[in-house]
Short mmCIF file of C-alpha atoms in Angstrom, two decimals:
data_model
loop_
_atom_site.label_atom_id
_atom_site.label_comp_id
_atom_site.label_asym_id
_atom_site.label_seq_id
_atom_site.Cartn_x
_atom_site.Cartn_y
_atom_site.Cartn_z
CA MET A 1 95.46 77.99 100.44
CA LYS A 2 92.04 76.78 99.38
CA ASN A 3 92.14 74.10 102.09
CA LYS A 4 92.46 76.84 104.70
CA SER A 5 89.24 78.43 103.50
CA ILE A 6 87.39 75.09 103.39
CA ILE A 7 88.57 74.11 106.87
CA PHE A 8 87.45 77.47 108.23
CA ARG A 9 84.02 77.09 106.61
CA VAL A 10 83.61 73.56 108.01
CA LEU A 11 84.52 74.82 111.49
CA VAL A 12 81.95 77.61 111.21
CA ASP A 13 79.28 75.18 110.00
CA THR A 14 80.13 72.75 112.81
CA THR A 15 79.77 75.52 115.37
CA THR A 16 76.44 76.67 113.96
CA PHE A 17 75.01 73.13 113.81
CA PHE A 18 75.85 72.29 117.40
CA SER A 19 74.88 75.75 118.67
CA SER A 20 71.44 75.38 117.06
CA LEU A 21 71.12 71.96 118.74
CA PHE A 22 72.12 73.49 122.06
CA LEU A 23 69.72 76.42 121.73
CA SER A 24 66.82 74.17 120.75
CA SER A 25 67.59 72.01 123.79
CA LEU A 26 67.52 75.08 126.02
CA ILE A 27 64.17 76.12 124.56
CA TYR A 28 62.82 72.62 125.16
CA ILE A 29 64.03 72.57 128.77
CA TRP A 30 62.56 76.04 129.33
CA PHE A 31 59.08 74.97 128.16
CA ASN A 32 59.13 71.39 129.55
CA ALA A 33 61.22 71.42 132.70
CA ASP A 34 59.11 68.66 134.28
CA ASP A 35 59.05 66.17 131.39
CA LEU A 36 62.41 65.46 129.73
CA ASN A 37 61.52 62.12 128.09
CA SER A 38 62.31 63.23 124.54
CA TYR A 39 66.04 62.99 125.20
CA GLU A 40 65.77 59.21 125.64
CA ASN A 41 65.15 58.78 121.89
CA ILE A 42 68.13 60.88 120.81
CA SER A 43 71.49 59.15 120.73
CA ALA A 44 74.99 60.37 119.94
CA SER A 45 75.02 58.35 116.73
CA SER A 46 71.87 60.10 115.48
CA LEU A 47 73.44 63.49 116.23
CA LEU A 48 76.62 62.47 114.41
CA PHE A 49 74.55 61.21 111.47
CA GLY A 50 72.68 64.53 111.36
CA TYR A 51 75.93 66.47 111.46
CA VAL A 52 77.42 64.46 108.58
CA VAL A 53 74.21 64.81 106.55
CA TYR A 54 74.24 68.56 107.20
CA LEU A 55 77.82 68.93 105.94
CA LEU A 56 77.14 66.73 102.92
CA PHE A 57 74.09 68.76 101.92
CA ILE A 58 75.99 72.01 102.27
CA TYR A 59 78.75 70.53 100.11
CA SER A 60 76.28 69.28 97.50
CA SER A 61 74.59 72.70 97.42
CA GLY A 62 77.94 74.31 96.65
CA GLY A 63 78.78 75.80 100.04
CA TYR A 64 82.48 74.93 99.86
CA ARG A 65 83.25 75.76 96.21
CA ARG A 66 84.03 79.45 96.51
CA ARG A 67 87.06 80.94 98.13
CA GLY A 68 87.16 84.23 99.95
CA ASP A 69 84.21 86.11 101.36
CA MET A 70 81.71 83.83 103.11
CA ALA A 71 78.93 86.40 103.42
CA LEU A 72 78.05 86.62 99.75
CA LEU A 73 74.40 86.13 98.94
CA SER A 74 75.10 83.05 96.80
CA ASP A 75 76.96 81.38 99.68
CA LEU A 76 74.21 82.23 102.15
CA VAL A 77 71.60 80.78 99.81
CA THR A 78 73.57 77.51 99.52
CA ILE A 79 73.83 77.34 103.31
CA ALA A 80 70.08 77.86 103.66
CA GLN A 81 69.45 75.18 101.00
CA GLY A 82 71.69 72.71 102.81
CA SER A 83 69.92 73.43 106.10
CA VAL A 84 66.46 72.93 104.60
CA LYS A 85 67.54 69.69 102.92
CA THR A 86 68.86 68.43 106.25
CA ILE A 87 65.57 69.26 107.96
CA ILE A 88 63.62 67.45 105.24
CA ILE A 89 65.79 64.33 105.71
CA TYR A 90 65.21 64.56 109.48
CA LEU A 91 61.45 64.72 108.92
CA ILE A 92 61.52 61.72 106.60
CA ILE A 93 63.59 59.68 109.07
CA LEU A 94 61.29 60.64 111.96
CA PHE A 95 58.22 59.50 110.05
CA ILE A 96 59.74 56.30 108.67
CA PHE A 97 61.23 55.07 111.95
CA LYS A 98 58.45 56.58 114.11
CA ILE A 99 60.86 58.29 116.48
CA ASP A 100 59.07 60.19 119.25
CA ILE A 101 60.62 63.63 119.70
CA SER A 102 58.92 66.60 121.30
CA ARG A 103 57.33 69.11 118.95
CA ILE A 104 58.93 72.02 120.77
CA LEU A 105 62.38 70.48 120.43
CA PHE A 106 62.03 69.69 116.76
CA THR A 107 60.22 72.92 115.81
CA SER A 108 62.84 75.04 117.51
CA PHE A 109 65.55 73.08 115.69
CA ILE A 110 63.73 73.61 112.36
CA VAL A 111 63.67 77.36 112.96
CA LEU A 112 67.12 77.71 114.48
CA LEU A 113 69.20 75.64 112.03
CA PRO A 114 68.77 77.83 108.93
CA LEU A 115 68.92 81.03 110.99
CA ALA A 116 72.02 79.96 112.89
CA SER A 117 73.70 78.79 109.68
CA VAL A 118 73.22 82.09 107.87
CA VAL A 119 73.91 84.31 110.89
CA GLY A 120 76.92 82.18 111.86
CA ARG A 121 78.49 82.61 108.43
CA ILE A 122 77.91 86.37 108.49
CA LEU A 123 79.34 86.76 112.00
CA ALA A 124 82.33 84.56 111.26
CA ASN A 125 83.05 86.54 108.12
CA GLU A 126 82.88 89.83 110.01
CA ILE A 127 84.92 88.68 113.00
CA PHE A 128 87.50 86.31 111.54
CA GLY A 129 87.33 87.00 107.81
CA ARG A 130 90.05 89.63 107.90
CA TYR A 131 92.53 87.22 109.45
CA PHE A 132 91.77 83.86 107.85
CA LEU A 133 90.40 84.79 104.44
CA LYS A 134 92.59 87.76 103.47
CA ASP A 135 94.68 85.55 101.18
CA PHE A 136 91.65 85.00 98.96
CA CYS A 137 90.69 88.62 98.38
CA GLU A 138 90.38 89.58 94.75
CA ASN A 139 91.79 92.81 93.35
CA THR A 140 89.29 95.22 91.86
CA ILE A 141 90.01 97.79 89.19
CA ILE A 142 87.89 100.93 89.29
CA TYR A 143 87.89 103.01 86.12
CA GLY A 144 87.04 106.68 86.13
CA ALA A 145 87.26 107.18 89.89
CA GLY A 146 90.02 109.80 89.73
CA LYS A 147 92.19 110.41 92.78
CA LYS A 148 89.70 108.72 95.11
CA GLY A 149 90.03 105.49 93.13
CA VAL A 150 93.73 105.27 94.01
CA SER A 151 92.88 104.67 97.67
CA PHE A 152 90.94 101.52 96.75
#
């Protein structure tokens, strides 16, 4: 049962990573429709490397340890930490290997990755959480609630 929760979280994180890449590409094309030379320096292997680094940093921050609700504040903080760590690694790699990428493309990715990660987890929890994560719900005992407590 725990594997089902982890697989669902990885799928959500995959969707948010590639959607932030897609949105940052759209922003770049919108501002620089005439000059699209920055895409020559980006390869599929670098995108795959970034995706694997992103998942590893979320895992090392503790994003896949909990079961159940994905929209808890502790889970959202670990997702934001993993996103920021990924961006820092990207910055280090860009400076070490002197890769020329447009500022608009990279700045929009820096802004969109943490936002998309957190918002993606919240939306996925609201939309699909009832169906996929209902096995992990924890029972709660409420003392002193009277007849209204029975409905919980």
